[in-house]
JSON list of C-alpha atoms and ligand atoms in Angstrom, two decimals:
[
{"chain": "H", "resi": 38, "resn": "UNK", "atom": "CA", "xyz": [93.38, 111.00, 69.76]},
{"chain": "H", "resi": 39, "resn": "UNK", "atom": "CA", "xyz": [91.53, 108.55, 72.44]},
{"chain": "H", "resi": 40, "resn": "UNK", "atom": "CA", "xyz": [88.34, 109.85, 74.21]},
{"chain": "H", "resi": 41, "resn": "UNK", "atom": "CA", "xyz": [87.08, 108.25, 77.47]},
{"chain": "H", "resi": 42, "resn": "UNK", "atom": "CA", "xyz": [83.83, 109.75, 79.00]},
{"chain": "H", "resi": 43, "resn": "UNK", "atom": "CA", "xyz": [83.59, 108.47, 82.48]},
{"chain": "H", "resi": 44, "resn": "UNK", "atom": "CA", "xyz": [79.72, 108.03, 83.66]},
{"chain": "H", "resi": 45, "resn": "UNK", "atom": "CA", "xyz": [79.91, 108.26, 87.78]},
{"chain": "H", "resi": 46, "resn": "UNK", "atom": "CA", "xyz": [78.85, 109.22, 91.16]},
{"chain": "H", "resi": 47, "resn": "UNK", "atom": "CA", "xyz": [82.67, 110.06, 92.03]},
{"chain": "H", "resi": 48, "resn": "UNK", "atom": "CA", "xyz": [84.39, 112.39, 89.63]},
{"chain": "H", "resi": 49, "resn": "UNK", "atom": "CA", "xyz": [87.10, 113.26, 92.03]},
{"chain": "H", "resi": 50, "resn": "UNK", "atom": "CA", "xyz": [88.01, 109.53, 92.28]},
{"chain": "H", "resi": 51, "resn": "UNK", "atom": "CA", "xyz": [89.44, 110.34, 88.46]},
{"chain": "H", "resi": 52, "resn": "UNK", "atom": "CA", "xyz": [91.89, 112.83, 90.13]},
{"chain": "H", "resi": 53, "resn": "UNK", "atom": "CA", "xyz": [93.87, 109.56, 90.96]},
{"chain": "H", "resi": 54, "resn": "UNK", "atom": "CA", "xyz": [94.75, 109.02, 87.00]},
{"chain": "H", "resi": 55, "resn": "UNK", "atom": "CA", "xyz": [93.94, 112.54, 85.60]},
{"chain": "H", "resi": 56, "resn": "UNK", "atom": "CA", "xyz": [97.00, 114.22, 87.70]},
{"chain": "H", "resi": 57, "resn": "UNK", "atom": "CA", "xyz": [99.78, 112.52, 87.80]},
{"chain": "H", "resi": 58, "resn": "UNK", "atom": "CA", "xyz": [101.69, 109.57, 85.78]},
{"chain": "H", "resi": 59, "resn": "UNK", "atom": "CA", "xyz": [101.44, 107.93, 82.57]},
{"chain": "H", "resi": 60, "resn": "UNK", "atom": "CA", "xyz": [98.39, 108.98, 81.45]},
{"chain": "H", "resi": 61, "resn": "UNK", "atom": "CA", "xyz": [98.11, 112.30, 83.20]},
{"chain": "H", "resi": 62, "resn": "UNK", "atom": "CA", "xyz": [101.41, 113.08, 80.27]},
{"chain": "H", "resi": 63, "resn": "UNK", "atom": "CA", "xyz": [99.37, 111.27, 77.58]},
{"chain": "H", "resi": 64, "resn": "UNK", "atom": "CA", "xyz": [96.47, 113.74, 78.52]},
{"chain": "H", "resi": 65, "resn": "UNK", "atom": "CA", "xyz": [98.91, 116.94, 78.59]},
{"chain": "H", "resi": 66, "resn": "UNK", "atom": "CA", "xyz": [100.40, 115.49, 74.87]},
{"chain": "H", "resi": 67, "resn": "UNK", "atom": "CA", "xyz": [97.11, 115.34, 73.86]},
{"chain": "H", "resi": 68, "resn": "UNK", "atom": "CA", "xyz": [96.50, 111.77, 73.02]},
{"chain": "H", "resi": 69, "resn": "UNK", "atom": "CA", "xyz": [94.04, 111.08, 75.05]},
{"chain": "H", "resi": 70, "resn": "UNK", "atom": "CA", "xyz": [91.02, 112.92, 77.22]},
{"chain": "H", "resi": 71, "resn": "UNK", "atom": "CA", "xyz": [89.40, 111.98, 79.90]},
{"chain": "H", "resi": 72, "resn": "UNK", "atom": "CA", "xyz": [86.27, 113.50, 80.67]},
{"chain": "H", "resi": 73, "resn": "UNK", "atom": "CA", "xyz": [84.10, 112.91, 83.84]},
{"chain": "H", "resi": 74, "resn": "UNK", "atom": "CA", "xyz": [80.23, 113.22, 84.06]},
{"chain": "H", "resi": 75, "resn": "UNK", "atom": "CA", "xyz": [78.26, 113.45, 87.31]},
{"chain": "H", "resi": 76, "resn": "UNK", "atom": "CA", "xyz": [75.24, 110.97, 87.16]},
{"chain": "H", "resi": 77, "resn": "UNK", "atom": "CA", "xyz": [73.71, 113.28, 89.71]},
{"chain": "H", "resi": 78, "resn": "UNK", "atom": "CA", "xyz": [73.23, 115.95, 87.15]},
{"chain": "H", "resi": 79, "resn": "UNK", "atom": "CA", "xyz": [71.06, 114.35, 85.22]},
{"chain": "H", "resi": 80, "resn": "UNK", "atom": "CA", "xyz": [68.58, 113.77, 88.16]},
{"chain": "H", "resi": 81, "resn": "UNK", "atom": "CA", "xyz": [64.90, 114.69, 87.31]},
{"chain": "H", "resi": 82, "resn": "UNK", "atom": "CA", "xyz": [64.37, 115.57, 90.71]},
{"chain": "H", "resi": 83, "resn": "UNK", "atom": "CA", "xyz": [65.46, 117.92, 93.46]},
{"chain": "H", "resi": 84, "resn": "UNK", "atom": "CA", "xyz": [67.43, 115.38, 95.86]},
{"chain": "H", "resi": 85, "resn": "UNK", "atom": "CA", "xyz": [69.61, 114.15, 92.91]},
{"chain": "H", "resi": 86, "resn": "UNK", "atom": "CA", "xyz": [68.32, 110.57, 93.45]},
{"chain": "H", "resi": 87, "resn": "UNK", "atom": "CA", "xyz": [69.64, 108.46, 90.60]},
{"chain": "H", "resi": 88, "resn": "UNK", "atom": "CA", "xyz": [68.43, 105.16, 92.47]},
{"chain": "H", "resi": 89, "resn": "UNK", "atom": "CA", "xyz": [65.69, 103.16, 93.76]},
{"chain": "H", "resi": 90, "resn": "UNK", "atom": "CA", "xyz": [64.39, 100.08, 95.50]},
{"chain": "H", "resi": 91, "resn": "UNK", "atom": "CA", "xyz": [65.13, 96.74, 93.76]},
{"chain": "H", "resi": 92, "resn": "UNK", "atom": "CA", "xyz": [61.70, 95.60, 92.06]},
{"chain": "H", "resi": 93, "resn": "UNK", "atom": "CA", "xyz": [60.97, 92.00, 94.32]},
{"chain": "H", "resi": 94, "resn": "UNK", "atom": "CA", "xyz": [62.61, 93.22, 97.09]},
{"chain": "H", "resi": 95, "resn": "UNK", "atom": "CA", "xyz": [65.81, 92.87, 98.85]},
{"chain": "H", "resi": 96, "resn": "UNK", "atom": "CA", "xyz": [68.51, 95.10, 100.54]},
{"chain": "H", "resi": 97, "resn": "UNK", "atom": "CA", "xyz": [70.12, 97.65, 98.20]},
{"chain": "H", "resi": 98, "resn": "UNK", "atom": "CA", "xyz": [69.45, 100.39, 95.68]},
{"chain": "H", "resi": 99, "resn": "UNK", "atom": "CA", "xyz": [69.43, 99.95, 91.83]},
{"chain": "H", "resi": 100, "resn": "UNK", "atom": "CA", "xyz": [70.70, 102.66, 89.59]},
{"chain": "H", "resi": 101, "resn": "UNK", "atom": "CA", "xyz": [67.73, 103.97, 87.38]},
{"chain": "H", "resi": 102, "resn": "UNK", "atom": "CA", "xyz": [67.67, 104.11, 83.43]},
{"chain": "H", "resi": 103, "resn": "UNK", "atom": "CA", "xyz": [66.47, 107.50, 82.92]},
{"chain": "H", "resi": 104, "resn": "UNK", "atom": "CA", "xyz": [69.40, 109.73, 84.38]},
{"chain": "H", "resi": 105, "resn": "UNK", "atom": "CA", "xyz": [71.73, 106.83, 82.58]},
{"chain": "H", "resi": 106, "resn": "UNK", "atom": "CA", "xyz": [70.29, 107.15, 79.02]},
{"chain": "H", "resi": 107, "resn": "UNK", "atom": "CA", "xyz": [70.26, 110.93, 79.15]},
{"chain": "H", "resi": 108, "resn": "UNK", "atom": "CA", "xyz": [73.59, 111.25, 80.21]},
{"chain": "H", "resi": 109, "resn": "UNK", "atom": "CA", "xyz": [74.63, 108.45, 77.73]},
{"chain": "H", "resi": 110, "resn": "UNK", "atom": "CA", "xyz": [72.51, 110.45, 74.78]},
{"chain": "H", "resi": 111, "resn": "UNK", "atom": "CA", "xyz": [74.30, 113.60, 75.72]},
{"chain": "H", "resi": 112, "resn": "UNK", "atom": "CA", "xyz": [77.44, 112.59, 75.34]},
{"chain": "H", "resi": 113, "resn": "UNK", "atom": "CA", "xyz": [76.36, 111.04, 72.27]},
{"chain": "H", "resi": 114, "resn": "UNK", "atom": "CA", "xyz": [75.69, 113.83, 70.49]},
{"chain": "H", "resi": 115, "resn": "UNK", "atom": "CA", "xyz": [79.29, 114.80, 70.05]},
{"chain": "H", "resi": 116, "resn": "UNK", "atom": "CA", "xyz": [80.40, 111.37, 69.74]},
{"chain": "H", "resi": 117, "resn": "UNK", "atom": "CA", "xyz": [77.81, 109.66, 68.23]},
{"chain": "H", "resi": 118, "resn": "UNK", "atom": "CA", "xyz": [79.82, 106.09, 67.48]},
{"chain": "H", "resi": 119, "resn": "UNK", "atom": "CA", "xyz": [81.13, 105.79, 70.99]},
{"chain": "H", "resi": 120, "resn": "UNK", "atom": "CA", "xyz": [81.25, 102.39, 72.50]},
{"chain": "H", "resi": 121, "resn": "UNK", "atom": "CA", "xyz": [79.47, 102.10, 76.23]},
{"chain": "H", "resi": 122, "resn": "UNK", "atom": "CA", "xyz": [81.29, 99.55, 78.59]},
{"chain": "H", "resi": 123, "resn": "UNK", "atom": "CA", "xyz": [79.98, 98.81, 81.70]},
{"chain": "H", "resi": 124, "resn": "UNK", "atom": "CA", "xyz": [82.31, 97.79, 84.77]},
{"chain": "H", "resi": 125, "resn": "UNK", "atom": "CA", "xyz": [80.88, 94.68, 86.32]},
{"chain": "H", "resi": 126, "resn": "UNK", "atom": "CA", "xyz": [82.15, 91.36, 87.36]},
{"chain": "H", "resi": 127, "resn": "UNK", "atom": "CA", "xyz": [80.00, 89.95, 84.82]},
{"chain": "H", "resi": 128, "resn": "UNK", "atom": "CA", "xyz": [81.96, 91.16, 81.84]},
{"chain": "H", "resi": 129, "resn": "UNK", "atom": "CA", "xyz": [84.09, 89.95, 79.22]},
{"chain": "H", "resi": 130, "resn": "UNK", "atom": "CA", "xyz": [87.39, 89.46, 81.29]},
{"chain": "H", "resi": 131, "resn": "UNK", "atom": "CA", "xyz": [90.15, 92.52, 80.54]},
{"chain": "H", "resi": 132, "resn": "UNK", "atom": "CA", "xyz": [93.14, 91.09, 79.37]},
{"chain": "H", "resi": 133, "resn": "UNK", "atom": "CA", "xyz": [96.22, 92.15, 77.19]},
{"chain": "H", "resi": 134, "resn": "UNK", "atom": "CA", "xyz": [94.46, 91.54, 74.27]},
{"chain": "H", "resi": 135, "resn": "UNK", "atom": "CA", "xyz": [91.45, 93.13, 74.92]},
{"chain": "H", "resi": 136, "resn": "UNK", "atom": "CA", "xyz": [92.82, 96.48, 76.23]},
{"chain": "H", "resi": 137, "resn": "UNK", "atom": "CA", "xyz": [94.42, 96.55, 73.03]},
{"chain": "H", "resi": 138, "resn": "UNK", "atom": "CA", "xyz": [91.10, 95.84, 70.71]},
{"chain": "H", "resi": 139, "resn": "UNK", "atom": "CA", "xyz": [89.48, 99.07, 73.00]},
{"chain": "H", "resi": 140, "resn": "UNK", "atom": "CA", "xyz": [92.59, 101.20, 72.06]},
{"chain": "H", "resi": 141, "resn": "UNK", "atom": "CA", "xyz": [91.75, 101.04, 69.10]},
{"chain": "H", "resi": 142, "resn": "UNK", "atom": "CA", "xyz": [88.35, 102.96, 69.24]},
{"chain": "H", "resi": 143, "resn": "UNK", "atom": "CA", "xyz": [88.43, 106.54, 69.17]},
{"chain": "H", "resi": 144, "resn": "UNK", "atom": "CA", "xyz": [85.49, 106.77, 72.05]},
{"chain": "H", "resi": 145, "resn": "UNK", "atom": "CA", "xyz": [84.64, 105.13, 74.55]},
{"chain": "H", "resi": 146, "resn": "UNK", "atom": "CA", "xyz": [81.87, 105.84, 77.15]},
{"chain": "H", "resi": 147, "resn": "UNK", "atom": "CA", "xyz": [82.64, 103.94, 80.70]},
{"chain": "H", "resi": 148, "resn": "UNK", "atom": "CA", "xyz": [79.56, 103.58, 83.31]},
{"chain": "H", "resi": 149, "resn": "UNK", "atom": "CA", "xyz": [80.29, 103.13, 87.09]},
{"chain": "H", "resi": 150, "resn": "UNK", "atom": "CA", "xyz": [77.57, 101.48, 88.82]},
{"chain": "H", "resi": 151, "resn": "UNK", "atom": "CA", "xyz": [77.52, 101.44, 92.49]},
{"chain": "H", "resi": 152, "resn": "UNK", "atom": "CA", "xyz": [75.00, 99.63, 95.09]},
{"chain": "H", "resi": 153, "resn": "UNK", "atom": "CA", "xyz": [73.39, 96.91, 93.38]},
{"chain": "H", "resi": 154, "resn": "UNK", "atom": "CA", "xyz": [74.28, 98.25, 89.79]},
{"chain": "H", "resi": 155, "resn": "UNK", "atom": "CA", "xyz": [72.07, 99.54, 86.95]},
{"chain": "H", "resi": 156, "resn": "UNK", "atom": "CA", "xyz": [68.61, 98.42, 85.89]},
{"chain": "H", "resi": 157, "resn": "UNK", "atom": "CA", "xyz": [68.91, 95.66, 83.54]},
{"chain": "H", "resi": 158, "resn": "UNK", "atom": "CA", "xyz": [67.49, 97.79, 80.81]},
{"chain": "H", "resi": 159, "resn": "UNK", "atom": "CA", "xyz": [70.54, 99.70, 80.69]},
{"chain": "H", "resi": 160, "resn": "UNK", "atom": "CA", "xyz": [72.42, 97.03, 79.98]},
{"chain": "H", "resi": 161, "resn": "UNK", "atom": "CA", "xyz": [70.22, 95.45, 77.47]},
{"chain": "H", "resi": 162, "resn": "UNK", "atom": "CA", "xyz": [69.75, 99.01, 75.48]},
{"chain": "H", "resi": 163, "resn": "UNK", "atom": "CA", "xyz": [72.78, 100.98, 76.05]},
{"chain": "H", "resi": 164, "resn": "UNK", "atom": "CA", "xyz": [75.78, 98.76, 76.65]},
{"chain": "H", "resi": 165, "resn": "UNK", "atom": "CA", "xyz": [77.85, 97.36, 74.05]},
{"chain": "H", "resi": 166, "resn": "UNK", "atom": "CA", "xyz": [80.52, 95.98, 75.86]},
{"chain": "H", "resi": 167, "resn": "UNK", "atom": "CA", "xyz": [80.67, 94.67, 79.35]},
{"chain": "H", "resi": 168, "resn": "UNK", "atom": "CA", "xyz": [83.87, 94.39, 81.06]},
{"chain": "H", "resi": 169, "resn": "UNK", "atom": "CA", "xyz": [85.43, 92.75, 84.24]},
{"chain": "H", "resi": 170, "resn": "UNK", "atom": "CA", "xyz": [88.62, 93.29, 85.66]},
{"chain": "H", "resi": 171, "resn": "UNK", "atom": "CA", "xyz": [89.08, 89.90, 87.58]},
{"chain": "H", "resi": 172, "resn": "UNK", "atom": "CA", "xyz": [86.54, 87.81, 89.71]},
{"chain": "H", "resi": 173, "resn": "UNK", "atom": "CA", "xyz": [86.02, 89.26, 92.74]},
{"chain": "H", "resi": 174, "resn": "UNK", "atom": "CA", "xyz": [83.71, 92.01, 94.11]},
{"chain": "H", "resi": 175, "resn": "UNK", "atom": "CA", "xyz": [84.85, 95.25, 94.72]},
{"chain": "H", "resi": 176, "resn": "UNK", "atom": "CA", "xyz": [82.53, 98.54, 95.78]},
{"chain": "H", "resi": 177, "resn": "UNK", "atom": "CA", "xyz": [81.88, 100.30, 92.72]},
{"chain": "H", "resi": 178, "resn": "UNK", "atom": "CA", "xyz": [82.79, 100.33, 89.27]},
{"chain": "H", "resi": 179, "resn": "UNK", "atom": "CA", "xyz": [85.14, 103.56, 89.32]},
{"chain": "H", "resi": 180, "resn": "UNK", "atom": "CA", "xyz": [88.67, 101.27, 90.42]},
{"chain": "H", "resi": 181, "resn": "UNK", "atom": "CA", "xyz": [87.72, 99.13, 87.49]},
{"chain": "H", "resi": 182, "resn": "UNK", "atom": "CA", "xyz": [87.14, 101.92, 85.28]},
{"chain": "H", "resi": 183, "resn": "UNK", "atom": "CA", "xyz": [90.61, 103.45, 86.06]},
{"chain": "H", "resi": 184, "resn": "UNK", "atom": "CA", "xyz": [91.89, 100.15, 85.31]},
{"chain": "H", "resi": 185, "resn": "UNK", "atom": "CA", "xyz": [90.33, 99.84, 82.01]},
{"chain": "H", "resi": 186, "resn": "UNK", "atom": "CA", "xyz": [91.65, 103.36, 81.28]},
{"chain": "H", "resi": 187, "resn": "UNK", "atom": "CA", "xyz": [95.45, 103.18, 82.24]},
{"chain": "H", "resi": 188, "resn": "UNK", "atom": "CA", "xyz": [95.89, 98.97, 80.56]},
{"chain": "H", "resi": 189, "resn": "UNK", "atom": "CA", "xyz": [94.23, 100.83, 77.51]},
{"chain": "H", "resi": 190, "resn": "UNK", "atom": "CA", "xyz": [96.24, 104.21, 77.59]},
{"chain": "H", "resi": 191, "resn": "UNK", "atom": "CA", "xyz": [99.13, 102.38, 77.50]},
{"chain": "H", "resi": 192, "resn": "UNK", "atom": "CA", "xyz": [98.82, 100.81, 74.41]},
{"chain": "H", "resi": 193, "resn": "UNK", "atom": "CA", "xyz": [98.44, 103.95, 72.45]},
{"chain": "H", "resi": 194, "resn": "UNK", "atom": "CA", "xyz": [101.27, 105.01, 70.24]},
{"chain": "H", "resi": 195, "resn": "UNK", "atom": "CA", "xyz": [103.15, 108.06, 71.96]},
{"chain": "H", "resi": 196, "resn": "UNK", "atom": "CA", "xyz": [101.92, 107.41, 75.88]},
{"chain": "H", "resi": 197, "resn": "UNK", "atom": "CA", "xyz": [104.52, 105.27, 77.27]},
{"chain": "H", "resi": 198, "resn": "UNK", "atom": "CA", "xyz": [108.24, 105.90, 75.59]},
{"chain": "H", "resi": 199, "resn": "UNK", "atom": "CA", "xyz": [107.47, 104.77, 71.92]},
{"chain": "H", "resi": 200, "resn": "UNK", "atom": "CA", "xyz": [108.70, 101.33, 72.20]},
{"chain": "H", "resi": 201, "resn": "UNK", "atom": "CA", "xyz": [108.00, 100.80, 75.62]},
{"chain": "H", "resi": 202, "resn": "UNK", "atom": "CA", "xyz": [104.88, 98.91, 75.12]},
{"chain": "H", "resi": 203, "resn": "UNK", "atom": "CA", "xyz": [106.09, 96.62, 72.76]},
{"chain": "H", "resi": 204, "resn": "UNK", "atom": "CA", "xyz": [108.01, 95.64, 75.60]},
{"chain": "H", "resi": 205, "resn": "UNK", "atom": "CA", "xyz": [105.38, 94.93, 77.99]},
{"chain": "H", "resi": 206, "resn": "UNK", "atom": "CA", "xyz": [105.00, 91.58, 79.86]},
{"chain": "H", "resi": 207, "resn": "UNK", "atom": "CA", "xyz": [102.07, 89.96, 78.13]},
{"chain": "H", "resi": 208, "resn": "UNK", "atom": "CA", "xyz": [102.79, 91.53, 74.43]},
{"chain": "H", "resi": 209, "resn": "UNK", "atom": "CA", "xyz": [104.34, 88.47, 74.30]},
{"chain": "H", "resi": 210, "resn": "UNK", "atom": "CA", "xyz": [102.44, 86.33, 76.58]},
{"chain": "H", "resi": 211, "resn": "UNK", "atom": "CA", "xyz": [104.94, 85.66, 78.98]},
{"chain": "H", "resi": 212, "resn": "UNK", "atom": "CA", "xyz": [105.76, 87.24, 82.50]},
{"chain": "H", "resi": 213, "resn": "UNK", "atom": "CA", "xyz": [108.71, 89.67, 82.82]},
{"chain": "H", "resi": 214, "resn": "UNK", "atom": "CA", "xyz": [111.77, 88.94, 83.27]},
{"chain": "H", "resi": 215, "resn": "UNK", "atom": "CA", "xyz": [113.91, 90.13, 86.43]},
{"chain": "H", "resi": 216, "resn": "UNK", "atom": "CA", "xyz": [115.16, 93.85, 86.66]},
{"chain": "H", "resi": 217, "resn": "UNK", "atom": "CA", "xyz": [118.15, 95.37, 88.54]},
{"chain": "H", "resi": 218, "resn": "UNK", "atom": "CA", "xyz": [119.82, 98.65, 89.16]},
{"chain": "H", "resi": 219, "resn": "UNK", "atom": "CA", "xyz": [122.86, 99.79, 91.10]},
{"chain": "H", "resi": 220, "resn": "UNK", "atom": "CA", "xyz": [124.26, 99.22, 93.04]},
{"chain": "H", "resi": 221, "resn": "UNK", "atom": "CA", "xyz": [126.11, 95.75, 92.08]},
{"chain": "H", "resi": 222, "resn": "UNK", "atom": "CA", "xyz": [126.21, 93.89, 94.93]},
{"chain": "H", "resi": 223, "resn": "UNK", "atom": "CA", "xyz": [124.19, 95.10, 97.75]},
{"chain": "H", "resi": 224, "resn": "UNK", "atom": "CA", "xyz": [124.54, 92.67, 101.18]},
{"chain": "H", "resi": 225, "resn": "UNK", "atom": "CA", "xyz": [125.49, 89.07, 99.71]},
{"chain": "H", "resi": 226, "resn": "UNK", "atom": "CA", "xyz": [122.85, 89.89, 96.50]},
{"chain": "H", "resi": 227, "resn": "UNK", "atom": "CA", "xyz": [124.91, 90.18, 93.59]},
{"chain": "H", "resi": 228, "resn": "UNK", "atom": "CA", "xyz": [123.58, 91.61, 89.58]},
{"chain": "H", "resi": 229, "resn": "UNK", "atom": "CA", "xyz": [123.60, 88.38, 87.08]},
{"chain": "H", "resi": 230, "resn": "UNK", "atom": "CA", "xyz": [127.21, 88.83, 85.71]},
{"chain": "H", "resi": 231, "resn": "UNK", "atom": "CA", "xyz": [125.76, 88.38, 82.10]},
{"chain": "H", "resi": 232, "resn": "UNK", "atom": "CA", "xyz": [123.76, 91.95, 82.70]},
{"chain": "H", "resi": 233, "resn": "UNK", "atom": "CA", "xyz": [127.16, 93.80, 83.29]},
{"chain": "H", "resi": 234, "resn": "UNK", "atom": "CA", "xyz": [128.90, 92.45, 80.25]},
{"chain": "H", "resi": 235, "resn": "UNK", "atom": "CA", "xyz": [127.75, 94.66, 77.41]},
{"chain": "H", "resi": 236, "resn": "UNK", "atom": "CA", "xyz": [126.94, 91.82, 75.48]},
{"chain": "H", "resi": 237, "resn": "UNK", "atom": "CA", "xyz": [123.35, 92.63, 74.10]},
{"chain": "H", "resi": 238, "resn": "UNK", "atom": "CA", "xyz": [123.01, 89.60, 72.11]},
{"chain": "H", "resi": 239, "resn": "UNK", "atom": "CA", "xyz": [123.76, 87.58, 75.39]},
{"chain": "H", "resi": 240, "resn": "UNK", "atom": "CA", "xyz": [121.74, 89.56, 77.19]},
{"chain": "H", "resi": 241, "resn": "UNK", "atom": "CA", "xyz": [118.55, 89.26, 75.32]},
{"chain": "H", "resi": 242, "resn": "UNK", "atom": "CA", "xyz": [118.67, 85.87, 75.13]},
{"chain": "H", "resi": 243, "resn": "UNK", "atom": "CA", "xyz": [119.40, 85.37, 79.17]},
{"chain": "H", "resi": 244, "resn": "UNK", "atom": "CA", "xyz": [116.05, 87.72, 79.24]},
{"chain": "H", "resi": 245, "resn": "UNK", "atom": "CA", "xyz": [114.20, 85.73, 77.20]},
{"chain": "H", "resi": 246, "resn": "UNK", "atom": "CA", "xyz": [115.14, 82.34, 79.08]},
{"chain": "H", "resi": 247, "resn": "UNK", "atom": "CA", "xyz": [113.94, 84.05, 82.30]},
{"chain": "H", "resi": 248, "resn": "UNK", "atom": "CA", "xyz": [111.11, 85.18, 81.05]},
{"chain": "H", "resi": 249, "resn": "UNK", "atom": "CA", "xyz": [109.98, 81.34, 79.93]},
{"chain": "H", "resi": 250, "resn": "UNK", "atom": "CA", "xyz": [111.37, 80.13, 83.28]},
{"chain": "H", "resi": 251, "resn": "UNK", "atom": "CA", "xyz": [109.79, 83.03, 85.47]},
{"chain": "H", "resi": 252, "resn": "UNK", "atom": "CA", "xyz": [106.53, 81.99, 83.65]},
{"chain": "H", "resi": 253, "resn": "UNK", "atom": "CA", "xyz": [106.61, 78.18, 83.68]},
{"chain": "H", "resi": 254, "resn": "UNK", "atom": "CA", "xyz": [107.83, 78.82, 87.66]},
{"chain": "H", "resi": 255, "resn": "UNK", "atom": "CA", "xyz": [104.41, 81.15, 88.52]},
{"chain": "H", "resi": 256, "resn": "UNK", "atom": "CA", "xyz": [102.09, 80.88, 85.64]},
{"chain": "H", "resi": 257, "resn": "UNK", "atom": "CA", "xyz": [102.29, 77.18, 83.73]},
{"chain": "H", "resi": 258, "resn": "UNK", "atom": "CA", "xyz": [98.63, 78.29, 82.78]},
{"chain": "H", "resi": 259, "resn": "UNK", "atom": "CA", "xyz": [100.08, 80.86, 79.75]},
{"chain": "H", "resi": 260, "resn": "UNK", "atom": "CA", "xyz": [102.10, 78.26, 78.89]},
{"chain": "H", "resi": 261, "resn": "UNK", "atom": "CA", "xyz": [99.43, 76.00, 78.32]},
{"chain": "H", "resi": 262, "resn": "UNK", "atom": "CA", "xyz": [97.32, 78.36, 76.51]},
{"chain": "O", "resi": 395, "resn": "LIG", "atom": "N1", "xyz": [85.06, 92.95, 89.32]},
{"chain": "O", "resi": 395, "resn": "LIG", "atom": "N2", "xyz": [85.34, 94.12, 87.15]},
{"chain": "O", "resi": 395, "resn": "LIG", "atom": "C1", "xyz": [83.77, 94.69, 88.82]},
{"chain": "O", "resi": 395, "resn": "LIG", "atom": "C2", "xyz": [82.96, 95.12, 89.82]},
{"chain": "O", "resi": 395, "resn": "LIG", "atom": "C3", "xyz": [81.73, 96.37, 90.95]},
{"chain": "O", "resi": 395, "resn": "LIG", "atom": "C4", "xyz": [78.11, 97.40, 92.01]},
{"chain": "O", "resi": 395, "resn": "LIG", "atom": "C5", "xyz": [78.15, 96.77, 89.65]},
{"chain": "O", "resi": 395, "resn": "LIG", "atom": "C6", "xyz": [84.92, 94.07, 88.47]},
{"chain": "O", "resi": 395, "resn": "LIG", "atom": "O1", "xyz": [85.03, 95.35, 87.07]},
{"chain": "O", "resi": 395, "resn": "LIG", "atom": "N3", "xyz": [83.63, 95.90, 87.85]},
{"chain": "O", "resi": 395, "resn": "LIG", "atom": "O2", "xyz": [83.50, 94.48, 91.27]},
{"chain": "O", "resi": 395, "resn": "LIG", "atom": "N4", "xyz": [82.38, 96.44, 89.73]},
{"chain": "O", "resi": 395, "resn": "LIG", "atom": "C7", "xyz": [80.18, 96.39, 91.43]},
{"chain": "O", "resi": 395, "resn": "LIG", "atom": "C8", "xyz": [79.80, 97.54, 92.32]},
{"chain": "O", "resi": 395, "resn": "LIG", "atom": "C9", "xyz": [77.52, 97.89, 90.92]},
{"chain": "O", "resi": 395, "resn": "LIG", "atom": "C10", "xyz": [79.75, 97.12, 89.70]}
]
């Protein structure tokens, strides 16, 4: 059982992954748990503020250490070995391989930033791993956390139809092969004959070849690696 604890100002956003799809099924079948924590509940003032102006000036607010640290320490009371992941563009890039490594942990705390992000002292002392979903900026860590939860959960045995995740594009460091379904012909477009042949060895060979060609055409960089 893998457990995610998400620290966020917008816990309702996580209904997007909690309520339906592959992750929801993983939760229902007790393979994973997703808990959200409203950071404002850890504020020490009546206005429930968790941010303040930036030292040095400039527009934009910074998330304060105290509420974050007290939320993390409450979560860790039950899971002392939980790893804290901060989602930011300055992190290590999330890849199939990193998602797999994270899937080996049993408890992950995901810290979602807003505004200008968290006070650097949180990163220094409380964060174990900084992870980025790519070289662009989004408005908060929540969407990045959901991407991480989805990509990690898919690699937990049983969350997908068991053999499915081995089949994933990137599991073999190549792009996927093309997929077709009924009907056999639509307008002037026909399903490749080999897929209708029933000859599984030929189908497997065709798919492998298509994966390679697809990768050469669209992502030469993956082959050079
Ligand atoms: N890219 N990968 C990313 C991001 C938003 C303000 C700090 C990313 O992971 N997170 O762009 N995050 C910012 C928003 C606080 C994180």
